[in-house]
Amino acid sequence: MNLISESISPLLTLDKLELLKAHKVLTTLDFVQYNNDKIANLIGQNVSEIIKIKDQILAANNSKPLRADKLYEMILKRTTIIKSGIDMVDKMLDGGIPSGRLVEVFGESGSGKTQFALQLTANTALKQQHPVCYLTTSDAKAERIMDIMHGLQKDADYLKSLERIHFCYVNDVYQLMEMLWTPGMREYKLVIIDSLATLFLPIRGDSFNDAISLLNKVASDLKRLAVVHQCVVLTVNHVSKGPAEGTASTPTPFLGRYWSSVPNLRLHSKHLSKDEFQLTVVKNIYSPDPGPKCSFRYFFRSRVDMKNECKSICPHT
Amino acid sequence: MATSITNSRPICTYPIPMSIQSKLSKAGFLTTGSVANLRPSELSSSAEISLEDAADVLDLVRKPNGLFLETKTALEILREEQRNYPIVTMSQNIDKILNGGVPLAKITEISGIAGVGKTQLCLQLCVTVQMPEECGGLKGHAVYIDTEGSFNASRLQDMSQACIEHCRNAMNLAAENWNLASITENIFVFRCKEVTELLSCVMILKEFLKTHDQVKLIVIDSLAFHFRHDMENAALRSRVLHKIAAELARLAVESKLAVVVTNQMTTKFDSKGQGRLTPALGTSWGHAPTFRLILDWDPSRSFRWATLIKSSSLPPGSAPYQKIARVVKLYRFSNQGYLFPY
C-alpha cells in the first residue's frame, strides 16, 4: 500500500491530489475503496476514467500467479535442510528442518531447550558450513558450542566454524525487530532467538508496550525472515504451566494462544536423566502423524579435555 | 543509503509511541520508504504531529541499520571467555562443580533453606573477588545489594582477615600487597527495604558502574525476599521480577561481571500431594540464571550438599551432589591442600 502520487495516472495532477487529501484519500487503498461517483465529482472526471485508474492500481499491486510445478522446482532449488547432527532427532524430523520454517522448542528451565539450539548451531556451522545468527537474551555460550563441535567431528577446523556463528545480545523487543530488519540477516541460514519469552516477560500486561500487538509484529517479522531469506528460524520458549506431575500430557508453551498458532513446527524438550533428553513433536503442520518422540543424549566432554582445548585456542598471556 | 528491504520496513516495528504511530498510519505513512525523503516540517503537517515528534521519527527511521546492535562471532566470545577467569569461592567442591568458580558475564543463583549459608557464601565471594591476581583472584570490587538486612560487617572482617592470612601463608603474598582496609573499602553495600527500592537500585547500577569500572561482582541477597512478602499482584510481581532479571543479564554481559542472586526455597506439591522443596520465585524465573545451585543440609547436619540443578556446559545431574565443608569455615577448608586452579 502506497501513498497516491502523480506517477499513478496523468489525470491525477497535484491540485487534484490536494483535493483528495482533504477528503482523507491518502493511499492507493483509500482510493480503491472510495466510492466511484464521489471521486469523479471531487476531481471532475468521468466515472469511467476513475474505474480505469482503479484497475491500474489493482494491476500494479497484483502478484503474478505461479504454476505449482514451477514453485515446487524453485523450492527444491532454494531449500536447505538444517540438521541437528543427532541421528535420532534428524530421523524424527524426516531428515532435518527445511528452510523457510519457523520452529519453536519449549520446555521448563534446565530441560535442554538451549542445548537443542546450540546443537543446531554447532552442526550447521561445522558440518553444513552455513552462517548462523544467534540472538540471545542472556549470555553467549561459545564454550559449549566448541564442546558440541568436538562431539560432532574430531579434528575439524573449529576456528573457521566458530567464526561462522554470530552472537548478538538483544535486551528488548524493539532491538529484536531492529535486528530482524538488518540487511545482513539475509546471509544466515539459521537464526536462533533464545529466548523469545524472556523479551516478553517484563512487558506482559503493560499498556504502554501493548505486548500482544508487539508479539503480532514479531511473529510476522519472523515469518517474513524465514520465507524471504529461506532460513530456519528457531525460537526458544518457556512453559506457562506444567502438567500435574505423573500425567503424560505436555505442558502449555508460554506467550499465549495467539502465538501457539505461529510456529510451523513445535518441539517439547524434556530432561530425563543425566545426559539423556527427550524431544517430542507437539505440532507439525507438514506431517500427518503428529507426536513422534525420541530420546537421545547430548554430547558432554570431560572438563580436562575442555580446558586443554581452550588453552590451545587462546594461549594465556 | 537505504536498500529496498529497509524501505519496506513497517513503521510500526520502530519504538515509536502508539499515539504518534496511529497518527502516522492514519495519514498513510506505513513504511520507512514513505517517510524517508520527507522533511520534518512536511511530515509534521501531513500527519498532524508536532515538529519535534516528526524530527524524532525521521531520526529513528533514517538511522543506518545494523549500527544499532553489534554482533560478535563465537570465536571472539570464546576468546573473551577464556580471558575472564571465574571468581573462586574457596570451597574446593563448589569450585569444582562450577568449573573453577562463579563465572563472569553470567547470572548464578544460590538457593537454600534459611541458615544453610547462602549469605556466608555471598560475603565470601565479596572477599575472594578482591584477591590479587597472583593468588588467582580478579582484583575486582563488589556490589552487595542487601534486601534482608543480613549484611554482617564484622563477619566480613573475620573472613577478610582469614583470606589475607591464607594468601600470605599458602601463596607467599607480599605483606604490602593486600590489606584489610582495602577490602572493606571496595565493597559497596546498597540497602533496599522494599521492591521499589530494589528495582530502582538495579536500574541505576549501570550509572554506578560507569564510575566504578573495577566492579566484578554484583550480589543480591536475597532476590526473593521482597517478592515473597510485599507483592500481592501476581502480574505486577512477575513484570518487576523479569525487568530486574533482564537488566541483570545486560549488566553481566556488558560490564563482564558476575551476578550472584540468592533465592529462598518453597514447597511444591505434586499430584499425589507430596511436598518437595524447590527454589522460590516460580518456574519462569528459573530460565534467567545460567547456573542454579542449591545448598542443603545433610540429615546428620554435620555437613552440607551443593547440587547443581541447571548448567549450560554440564549435563544436569552429572555431578549433582558434592559434599561441602561448613560454609562458615570455608577458608579453613581451603588451607587443607586445596590447589588454586590457576
Short mmCIF file of N, CA, C and O in Angstrom, two decimals, chain A residues 1 3 26-27 107-110 113 115 137-144 146-147 159 162-163 165-171 174-175 177-179 181-183 186 201-206 217 221 229 238 245 271 274-275 277 300 303 306-307 310 313-314 316, chain B residues 5-6 8-10 12-15 18 21 26-30 65-66 68-75 77-79 81-82 85 96-97 99 105-106 238-239 242-243 249-250 253-254 270-271 276 284 286-287 290 292 310-318:
data_model
loop_
_atom_site.label_atom_id
_atom_site.label_comp_id
_atom_site.label_asym_id
_atom_site.label_seq_id
_atom_site.Cartn_x
_atom_site.Cartn_y
_atom_site.Cartn_z
N MET A 1 0.84 -1.20 0.00
CA MET A 1 0.00 0.00 0.00
C MET A 1 0.88 1.25 0.00
O MET A 1 1.72 1.40 0.86
N LEU A 3 1.27 5.68 -0.83
CA LEU A 3 0.56 6.95 -0.94
C LEU A 3 0.23 7.19 -2.41
O LEU A 3 0.99 6.79 -3.28
N LEU A 26 -5.74 9.12 0.97
CA LEU A 26 -4.29 9.32 1.01
C LEU A 26 -3.53 8.21 0.31
O LEU A 26 -2.58 8.45 -0.41
N THR A 27 -3.96 6.99 0.54
CA THR A 27 -3.20 5.86 -0.01
C THR A 27 -3.96 5.26 -1.18
O THR A 27 -5.12 5.57 -1.43
N GLY A 107 10.13 -25.74 26.87
CA GLY A 107 10.31 -26.66 27.98
C GLY A 107 10.62 -25.89 29.24
O GLY A 107 10.80 -24.68 29.21
N GLU A 108 10.71 -26.60 30.35
CA GLU A 108 10.98 -25.95 31.62
C GLU A 108 12.46 -25.58 31.72
O GLU A 108 13.25 -25.96 30.85
N SER A 109 12.82 -24.87 32.77
CA SER A 109 14.22 -24.47 32.88
C SER A 109 15.08 -25.72 33.11
O SER A 109 14.71 -26.61 33.86
N GLY A 110 16.19 -25.76 32.39
CA GLY A 110 17.08 -26.91 32.50
C GLY A 110 16.61 -28.13 31.75
O GLY A 110 17.10 -29.23 31.98
N LYS A 113 16.35 -26.97 26.21
CA LYS A 113 15.95 -26.12 25.09
C LYS A 113 17.16 -25.45 24.45
O LYS A 113 17.37 -25.51 23.24
N GLN A 115 20.20 -26.29 24.83
CA GLN A 115 21.10 -27.31 24.30
C GLN A 115 20.73 -27.65 22.87
O GLN A 115 21.60 -27.83 22.03
N THR A 137 19.20 -13.47 24.82
CA THR A 137 18.77 -12.50 25.82
C THR A 137 19.58 -12.67 27.09
O THR A 137 19.46 -11.88 28.00
N SER A 138 20.34 -13.75 27.20
CA SER A 138 21.17 -13.87 28.41
C SER A 138 22.64 -13.82 28.00
O SER A 138 23.13 -12.79 27.61
N ASP A 139 23.34 -14.92 28.08
CA ASP A 139 24.76 -14.87 27.76
C ASP A 139 25.05 -15.76 26.55
O ASP A 139 24.23 -16.58 26.15
N ALA A 140 26.24 -15.57 25.98
CA ALA A 140 26.63 -16.37 24.83
C ALA A 140 27.39 -17.59 25.33
O ALA A 140 28.28 -17.46 26.16
N LYS A 141 27.00 -18.74 24.84
CA LYS A 141 27.63 -19.96 25.35
C LYS A 141 28.59 -20.54 24.33
O LYS A 141 28.42 -21.63 23.82
N ALA A 142 29.64 -19.77 24.04
CA ALA A 142 30.58 -20.18 23.00
C ALA A 142 31.33 -21.44 23.39
O ALA A 142 31.59 -22.31 22.57
N GLU A 143 31.64 -21.55 24.67
CA GLU A 143 32.42 -22.70 25.12
C GLU A 143 31.65 -23.99 24.90
O GLU A 143 32.21 -25.00 24.48
N ARG A 144 30.37 -23.92 25.16
CA ARG A 144 29.53 -25.11 25.00
C ARG A 144 29.44 -25.50 23.52
O ARG A 144 29.39 -26.68 23.18
N MET A 146 31.73 -25.07 21.25
CA MET A 146 33.01 -25.71 20.99
C MET A 146 32.95 -27.17 21.42
O MET A 146 33.39 -28.08 20.70
N ASP A 147 32.38 -27.35 22.58
CA ASP A 147 32.22 -28.67 23.17
C ASP A 147 31.41 -29.59 22.25
O ASP A 147 31.81 -30.72 21.96
N LEU A 159 37.97 -23.38 14.39
CA LEU A 159 38.06 -21.92 14.43
C LEU A 159 37.23 -21.29 13.33
O LEU A 159 36.49 -20.33 13.55
N LEU A 162 33.61 -21.62 14.18
CA LEU A 162 33.18 -20.68 15.23
C LEU A 162 32.99 -19.28 14.66
O LEU A 162 32.14 -18.52 15.11
N GLU A 163 33.78 -18.96 13.64
CA GLU A 163 33.64 -17.64 13.04
C GLU A 163 32.38 -17.50 12.21
O GLU A 163 31.95 -16.40 11.91
N ILE A 165 29.54 -18.35 13.30
CA ILE A 165 28.43 -18.12 14.24
C ILE A 165 28.51 -16.69 14.76
O ILE A 165 29.53 -16.29 15.32
N HIS A 166 27.44 -15.95 14.57
CA HIS A 166 27.42 -14.56 15.04
C HIS A 166 26.45 -14.43 16.21
O HIS A 166 25.27 -14.71 16.06
N PHE A 167 26.97 -14.02 17.34
CA PHE A 167 26.13 -13.82 18.51
C PHE A 167 25.69 -12.36 18.56
O PHE A 167 26.44 -11.46 18.18
N CYS A 168 24.50 -12.14 19.05
CA CYS A 168 24.05 -10.76 19.26
C CYS A 168 23.20 -10.73 20.52
O CYS A 168 22.32 -11.56 20.70
N TYR A 169 23.50 -9.79 21.40
CA TYR A 169 22.71 -9.67 22.63
C TYR A 169 21.53 -8.75 22.37
O TYR A 169 21.72 -7.62 21.95
N VAL A 170 20.32 -9.22 22.60
CA VAL A 170 19.16 -8.34 22.48
C VAL A 170 18.52 -8.18 23.85
O VAL A 170 18.35 -9.15 24.57
N ASN A 171 18.18 -6.94 24.18
CA ASN A 171 17.65 -6.67 25.51
C ASN A 171 16.17 -6.35 25.52
O ASN A 171 15.53 -6.41 26.55
N TYR A 174 12.16 -4.27 20.75
CA TYR A 174 12.48 -3.38 19.64
C TYR A 174 13.87 -3.66 19.08
O TYR A 174 14.11 -3.54 17.88
N GLN A 175 14.80 -4.02 19.97
CA GLN A 175 16.13 -4.38 19.48
C GLN A 175 16.04 -5.63 18.61
O GLN A 175 16.75 -5.75 17.61
N MET A 177 13.49 -6.51 16.75
CA MET A 177 12.94 -6.14 15.45
C MET A 177 13.96 -5.39 14.61
O MET A 177 14.05 -5.59 13.41
N GLU A 178 14.74 -4.54 15.29
CA GLU A 178 15.80 -3.82 14.59
C GLU A 178 16.75 -4.82 13.93
O GLU A 178 17.12 -4.68 12.76
N MET A 179 17.06 -5.84 14.70
CA MET A 179 17.99 -6.87 14.20
C MET A 179 17.37 -7.63 13.03
O MET A 179 18.05 -7.92 12.04
N TRP A 181 15.41 -6.62 10.87
CA TRP A 181 15.33 -5.82 9.65
C TRP A 181 16.71 -5.39 9.15
O TRP A 181 16.82 -4.63 8.21
N THR A 182 17.75 -5.85 9.81
CA THR A 182 19.09 -5.52 9.34
C THR A 182 19.36 -6.24 8.03
O THR A 182 19.08 -7.43 7.92
N PRO A 183 19.88 -5.52 7.02
CA PRO A 183 20.10 -6.18 5.73
C PRO A 183 21.01 -7.41 5.85
O PRO A 183 20.83 -8.38 5.10
N ARG A 186 20.10 -11.53 5.73
CA ARG A 186 19.83 -12.45 4.64
C ARG A 186 20.97 -13.47 4.45
O ARG A 186 20.80 -14.47 3.77
N LEU A 201 8.38 -11.27 28.93
CA LEU A 201 8.01 -11.34 30.34
C LEU A 201 7.96 -9.98 31.04
O LEU A 201 7.01 -9.70 31.76
N PRO A 202 8.98 -9.10 30.83
CA PRO A 202 8.92 -7.84 31.58
C PRO A 202 7.81 -6.89 31.12
O PRO A 202 7.52 -5.93 31.80
N ILE A 203 7.20 -7.13 29.95
CA ILE A 203 6.19 -6.18 29.49
C ILE A 203 4.81 -6.81 29.43
O ILE A 203 3.86 -6.20 28.94
N ARG A 204 4.67 -8.01 29.97
CA ARG A 204 3.37 -8.66 29.92
C ARG A 204 2.35 -7.84 30.71
O ARG A 204 2.57 -7.51 31.86
N GLY A 205 1.24 -7.51 30.05
CA GLY A 205 0.19 -6.77 30.73
C GLY A 205 0.48 -5.28 30.87
O GLY A 205 -0.19 -4.56 31.58
N ASP A 206 1.51 -4.83 30.16
CA ASP A 206 1.92 -3.43 30.22
C ASP A 206 1.15 -2.67 29.14
O ASP A 206 1.12 -3.09 27.99
N LYS A 217 3.61 -8.26 15.70
CA LYS A 217 4.60 -7.73 14.77
C LYS A 217 5.81 -8.65 14.69
O LYS A 217 6.32 -8.92 13.60
N ASP A 221 7.29 -10.59 11.43
CA ASP A 221 8.68 -10.37 11.04
C ASP A 221 9.46 -11.69 10.95
O ASP A 221 10.26 -11.88 10.04
N HIS A 229 14.15 -14.98 3.23
CA HIS A 229 15.58 -15.29 3.17
C HIS A 229 15.85 -16.79 3.16
O HIS A 229 16.98 -17.22 3.24
N HIS A 238 9.42 -20.65 26.99
CA HIS A 238 9.22 -21.27 28.30
C HIS A 238 7.88 -22.00 28.33
O HIS A 238 7.11 -21.93 27.39
N GLU A 245 2.10 -33.50 37.95
CA GLU A 245 3.16 -34.50 37.89
C GLU A 245 2.56 -35.88 37.74
O GLU A 245 1.54 -36.21 38.32
N HIS A 271 14.02 -33.14 30.13
CA HIS A 271 15.21 -33.79 30.66
C HIS A 271 14.81 -35.09 31.34
O HIS A 271 13.93 -35.09 32.19
N LYS A 274 20.36 -37.70 33.83
CA LYS A 274 21.76 -37.43 33.49
C LYS A 274 21.88 -36.72 32.14
O LYS A 274 21.34 -35.66 31.97
N ASP A 275 22.58 -37.35 31.15
CA ASP A 275 22.74 -36.65 29.87
C ASP A 275 21.67 -37.07 28.88
O ASP A 275 21.82 -36.88 27.68
N PHE A 277 18.01 -36.80 27.14
CA PHE A 277 16.95 -35.82 26.94
C PHE A 277 15.90 -36.40 26.00
O PHE A 277 16.15 -37.38 25.30
N PHE A 300 28.60 -34.47 26.09
CA PHE A 300 29.28 -33.64 27.09
C PHE A 300 30.72 -34.13 27.22
O PHE A 300 30.95 -35.33 27.30
N ARG A 303 35.92 -32.26 31.67
CA ARG A 303 36.47 -30.95 31.99
C ARG A 303 37.90 -30.79 31.52
O ARG A 303 38.30 -29.77 31.00
N MET A 306 38.24 -30.08 27.91
CA MET A 306 37.80 -28.72 27.58
C MET A 306 38.88 -27.70 27.88
O MET A 306 39.18 -26.85 27.08
N LYS A 307 39.48 -27.83 29.06
CA LYS A 307 40.50 -26.87 29.47
C LYS A 307 41.69 -26.88 28.52
O LYS A 307 42.16 -25.83 28.08
N CYS A 310 40.79 -25.30 25.15
CA CYS A 310 40.66 -23.86 25.22
C CYS A 310 42.02 -23.19 25.29
O CYS A 310 42.23 -22.13 24.73
N ILE A 313 43.41 -22.77 21.88
CA ILE A 313 42.79 -21.73 21.07
C ILE A 313 43.25 -20.36 21.53
O ILE A 313 43.49 -19.47 20.74
N CYS A 314 43.33 -20.22 22.82
CA CYS A 314 43.61 -18.91 23.37
C CYS A 314 44.71 -19.05 24.40
O CYS A 314 44.44 -19.22 25.57
N HIS A 316 47.16 -18.49 27.18
CA HIS A 316 47.15 -17.45 28.22
C HIS A 316 48.35 -16.56 28.10
O HIS A 316 49.46 -17.02 27.89
N ILE B 5 14.95 -3.46 1.16
CA ILE B 5 14.41 -4.12 2.36
C ILE B 5 14.02 -3.07 3.40
O ILE B 5 12.92 -3.09 3.93
N THR B 6 14.95 -2.16 3.65
CA THR B 6 14.66 -1.20 4.71
C THR B 6 13.53 -0.26 4.32
O THR B 6 12.82 0.22 5.17
N SER B 8 10.84 -1.10 2.81
CA SER B 8 9.54 -1.73 3.02
C SER B 8 9.30 -2.05 4.49
O SER B 8 8.30 -2.64 4.84
N ARG B 9 10.24 -1.69 5.35
CA ARG B 9 10.05 -1.98 6.77
C ARG B 9 8.90 -1.17 7.34
O ARG B 9 8.86 0.05 7.21
N PRO B 10 7.94 -1.83 7.97
CA PRO B 10 6.81 -1.09 8.52
C PRO B 10 7.25 -0.15 9.64
O PRO B 10 8.14 -0.49 10.42
N CYS B 12 5.62 0.55 12.17
CA CYS B 12 5.20 0.06 13.49
C CYS B 12 6.25 -0.83 14.14
O CYS B 12 6.12 -1.20 15.30
N THR B 13 7.33 -1.21 13.42
CA THR B 13 8.36 -2.01 14.06
C THR B 13 9.41 -1.14 14.76
O THR B 13 10.37 -1.63 15.29
N TYR B 14 9.22 0.18 14.71
CA TYR B 14 10.14 1.07 15.43
C TYR B 14 9.57 1.42 16.80
O TYR B 14 8.35 1.43 16.98
N PRO B 15 10.43 1.70 17.76
CA PRO B 15 9.92 2.09 19.08
C PRO B 15 9.35 3.52 19.07
O PRO B 15 10.00 4.46 19.51
N MET B 18 2.52 4.83 20.70
CA MET B 18 1.30 4.45 19.99
C MET B 18 0.55 5.64 19.43
O MET B 18 0.02 5.60 18.33
N GLN B 21 2.19 6.76 16.36
CA GLN B 21 2.06 5.73 15.32
C GLN B 21 0.69 5.73 14.67
O GLN B 21 0.57 5.60 13.46
N LYS B 26 -2.75 6.79 10.05
CA LYS B 26 -3.95 7.42 9.52
C LYS B 26 -3.61 8.29 8.33
O LYS B 26 -4.38 8.42 7.38
N ALA B 27 -2.42 8.92 8.38
CA ALA B 27 -2.01 9.78 7.28
C ALA B 27 -1.42 8.98 6.12
O ALA B 27 -0.96 9.56 5.14
N GLY B 28 -1.39 7.65 6.26
CA GLY B 28 -0.93 6.83 5.15
C GLY B 28 0.54 6.50 5.18
O GLY B 28 1.05 5.88 4.25
N PHE B 29 1.26 6.89 6.23
CA PHE B 29 2.69 6.58 6.30
C PHE B 29 2.86 5.25 7.02
O PHE B 29 2.77 5.16 8.23
N LEU B 30 3.07 4.19 6.25
CA LEU B 30 3.14 2.87 6.85
C LEU B 30 4.52 2.25 6.77
O LEU B 30 4.90 1.45 7.60
N ASN B 65 20.77 1.02 9.43
CA ASN B 65 20.50 -0.26 10.06
C ASN B 65 21.79 -0.99 10.38
O ASN B 65 22.77 -0.85 9.70
N GLY B 66 21.74 -1.78 11.42
CA GLY B 66 22.88 -2.62 11.74
C GLY B 66 23.86 -1.96 12.68
O GLY B 66 24.61 -2.63 13.35
N PHE B 68 22.88 -0.27 15.14
CA PHE B 68 22.17 -0.29 16.41
C PHE B 68 22.68 -1.38 17.33
O PHE B 68 22.86 -1.19 18.51
N LEU B 69 22.96 -2.53 16.76
CA LEU B 69 23.41 -3.65 17.57
C LEU B 69 24.65 -4.25 16.93
O LEU B 69 24.71 -4.37 15.73
N GLU B 70 25.60 -4.64 17.75
CA GLU B 70 26.76 -5.26 17.15
C GLU B 70 26.72 -6.76 17.38
O GLU B 70 26.18 -7.23 18.36
N THR B 71 27.28 -7.47 16.44
CA THR B 71 27.35 -8.92 16.60
C THR B 71 28.81 -9.30 16.83
O THR B 71 29.72 -8.58 16.45
N LYS B 72 28.96 -10.44 17.47
CA LYS B 72 30.31 -10.96 17.69
C LYS B 72 30.32 -12.40 17.24
O LYS B 72 29.34 -13.11 17.42
N THR B 73 31.42 -12.85 16.71
CA THR B 73 31.46 -14.26 16.33
C THR B 73 31.72 -15.10 17.57
O THR B 73 32.24 -14.62 18.57
N ALA B 74 31.35 -16.38 17.45
CA ALA B 74 31.53 -17.29 18.58
C ALA B 74 33.00 -17.37 18.98
O ALA B 74 33.32 -17.54 20.15
N LEU B 75 33.88 -17.23 18.00
CA LEU B 75 35.31 -17.33 18.30
C LEU B 75 35.76 -16.16 19.19
O LEU B 75 36.46 -16.36 20.17
N ILE B 77 33.91 -14.51 21.21
CA ILE B 77 33.34 -14.69 22.54
C ILE B 77 34.10 -15.76 23.32
O ILE B 77 34.38 -15.59 24.50
N LEU B 78 34.48 -16.82 22.63
CA LEU B 78 35.23 -17.89 23.29
C LEU B 78 36.55 -17.33 23.82
O LEU B 78 36.95 -17.63 24.94
N ARG B 79 37.21 -16.52 23.02
CA ARG B 79 38.49 -15.95 23.45
C ARG B 79 38.28 -15.03 24.65
O ARG B 79 39.09 -15.03 25.57
N GLU B 81 35.84 -15.32 26.82
CA GLU B 81 35.51 -16.17 27.97
C GLU B 81 36.78 -16.74 28.58
O GLU B 81 36.88 -16.89 29.80
N GLN B 82 37.74 -17.06 27.74
CA GLN B 82 38.97 -17.64 28.26
C GLN B 82 39.76 -16.63 29.07
O GLN B 82 40.48 -16.98 29.99
N TYR B 85 38.66 -15.07 34.02
CA TYR B 85 38.73 -16.13 35.00
C TYR B 85 37.53 -16.02 35.92
O TYR B 85 37.05 -14.94 36.22
N LYS B 96 34.62 -26.86 42.11
CA LYS B 96 34.69 -27.97 41.17
C LYS B 96 33.40 -28.09 40.37
O LYS B 96 33.44 -28.22 39.15
N ILE B 97 32.25 -28.02 41.03
CA ILE B 97 31.03 -28.19 40.24
C ILE B 97 30.73 -26.96 39.39
O ILE B 97 30.06 -27.06 38.39
N ASN B 99 33.01 -25.44 37.76
CA ASN B 99 34.08 -25.39 36.77
C ASN B 99 35.06 -24.25 37.06
O ASN B 99 35.38 -23.46 36.19
N ALA B 105 30.10 -12.58 33.50
CA ALA B 105 29.16 -12.41 32.38
C ALA B 105 27.99 -13.38 32.42
O ALA B 105 27.34 -13.63 31.42
N LYS B 106 27.71 -13.95 33.59
CA LYS B 106 26.58 -14.86 33.71
C LYS B 106 25.87 -14.63 35.05
O LYS B 106 26.46 -14.05 35.97
N SER B 238 5.53 -10.48 38.51
CA SER B 238 6.35 -11.13 37.50
C SER B 238 6.98 -10.10 36.57
O SER B 238 8.11 -10.25 36.12
N ARG B 239 6.25 -8.99 36.33
CA ARG B 239 6.79 -7.96 35.44
C ARG B 239 8.03 -7.32 36.06
O ARG B 239 9.05 -7.17 35.40
N HIS B 242 11.00 -9.79 36.20
CA HIS B 242 11.68 -10.04 34.93
C HIS B 242 12.36 -8.80 34.38
O HIS B 242 13.30 -8.90 33.61
N LYS B 243 11.88 -7.65 34.80
CA LYS B 243 12.59 -6.44 34.43
C LYS B 243 13.95 -6.43 35.11
O LYS B 243 14.97 -6.13 34.49
N ALA B 249 20.96 -9.39 33.45
CA ALA B 249 21.60 -10.12 32.35
C ALA B 249 22.41 -9.15 31.49
O ALA B 249 23.52 -9.44 31.06
N ARG B 250 21.84 -7.96 31.28
CA ARG B 250 22.51 -6.98 30.45
C ARG B 250 23.78 -6.47 31.12
O ARG B 250 24.84 -6.38 30.49
N VAL B 253 26.62 -9.07 30.99
CA VAL B 253 27.29 -9.21 29.70
C VAL B 253 28.07 -7.95 29.35
O VAL B 253 29.24 -8.02 28.97
N GLU B 254 27.45 -6.79 29.53
CA GLU B 254 28.10 -5.56 29.08
C GLU B 254 29.32 -5.21 29.92
O GLU B 254 30.33 -4.78 29.40
N ASP B 270 3.11 -32.17 44.32
CA ASP B 270 2.78 -32.88 43.07
C ASP B 270 1.37 -33.44 43.19
O ASP B 270 0.65 -33.18 44.15
N SER B 271 0.98 -34.23 42.15
CA SER B 271 -0.41 -34.68 42.08
C SER B 271 -0.78 -35.59 43.26
O SER B 271 -1.94 -35.69 43.64
N ARG B 276 7.61 -31.06 47.95
CA ARG B 276 9.03 -31.16 47.61
C ARG B 276 9.58 -29.74 47.65
O ARG B 276 8.93 -28.80 47.22
N SER B 284 9.05 -19.46 35.70
CA SER B 284 9.63 -18.65 34.62
C SER B 284 10.92 -17.98 35.07
O SER B 284 11.80 -17.74 34.25
N GLY B 286 13.19 -19.41 36.67
CA GLY B 286 14.23 -20.42 36.54
C GLY B 286 15.02 -20.34 35.26
O GLY B 286 16.13 -20.85 35.17
N HIS B 287 14.47 -19.66 34.23
CA HIS B 287 15.18 -19.57 32.96
C HIS B 287 16.28 -18.51 33.01
O HIS B 287 17.19 -18.55 32.20
N THR B 290 22.06 -18.73 34.57
CA THR B 290 22.74 -19.75 33.78
C THR B 290 23.09 -20.95 34.64
O THR B 290 23.05 -22.09 34.21
N ARG B 292 22.27 -22.75 38.45
CA ARG B 292 21.43 -22.77 39.64
C ARG B 292 22.01 -23.78 40.61
O ARG B 292 22.16 -24.96 40.29
N LYS B 310 21.04 -26.60 37.31
CA LYS B 310 21.00 -26.12 35.93
C LYS B 310 22.36 -25.61 35.53
O LYS B 310 23.02 -24.91 36.29
N SER B 311 22.76 -25.95 34.33
CA SER B 311 24.05 -25.53 33.82
C SER B 311 24.05 -25.71 32.32
O SER B 311 23.40 -26.59 31.80
N SER B 312 24.77 -24.84 31.60
CA SER B 312 24.75 -24.98 30.15
C SER B 312 25.85 -25.90 29.66
O SER B 312 25.77 -26.43 28.57
N SER B 313 26.89 -26.10 30.46
CA SER B 313 28.01 -26.86 29.92
C SER B 313 28.13 -28.24 30.55
O SER B 313 28.99 -29.01 30.18
N LEU B 314 27.28 -28.54 31.50
CA LEU B 314 27.34 -29.84 32.15
C LEU B 314 25.99 -30.51 32.04
O LEU B 314 24.97 -29.86 32.12
N PRO B 315 25.97 -31.83 31.88
CA PRO B 315 24.67 -32.50 31.90
C PRO B 315 24.09 -32.37 33.29
O PRO B 315 24.81 -32.56 34.26
N PRO B 316 22.82 -32.02 33.40
CA PRO B 316 22.25 -31.89 34.74
C PRO B 316 22.34 -33.22 35.46
O PRO B 316 22.11 -34.26 34.87
N GLY B 317 22.71 -33.17 36.69
CA GLY B 317 22.75 -34.38 37.47
C GLY B 317 24.03 -35.18 37.32
O GLY B 317 24.19 -36.22 37.93
N SER B 318 24.99 -34.69 36.52
CA SER B 318 26.20 -35.46 36.36
C SER B 318 27.09 -35.35 37.60
O SER B 318 27.78 -36.27 37.95
#
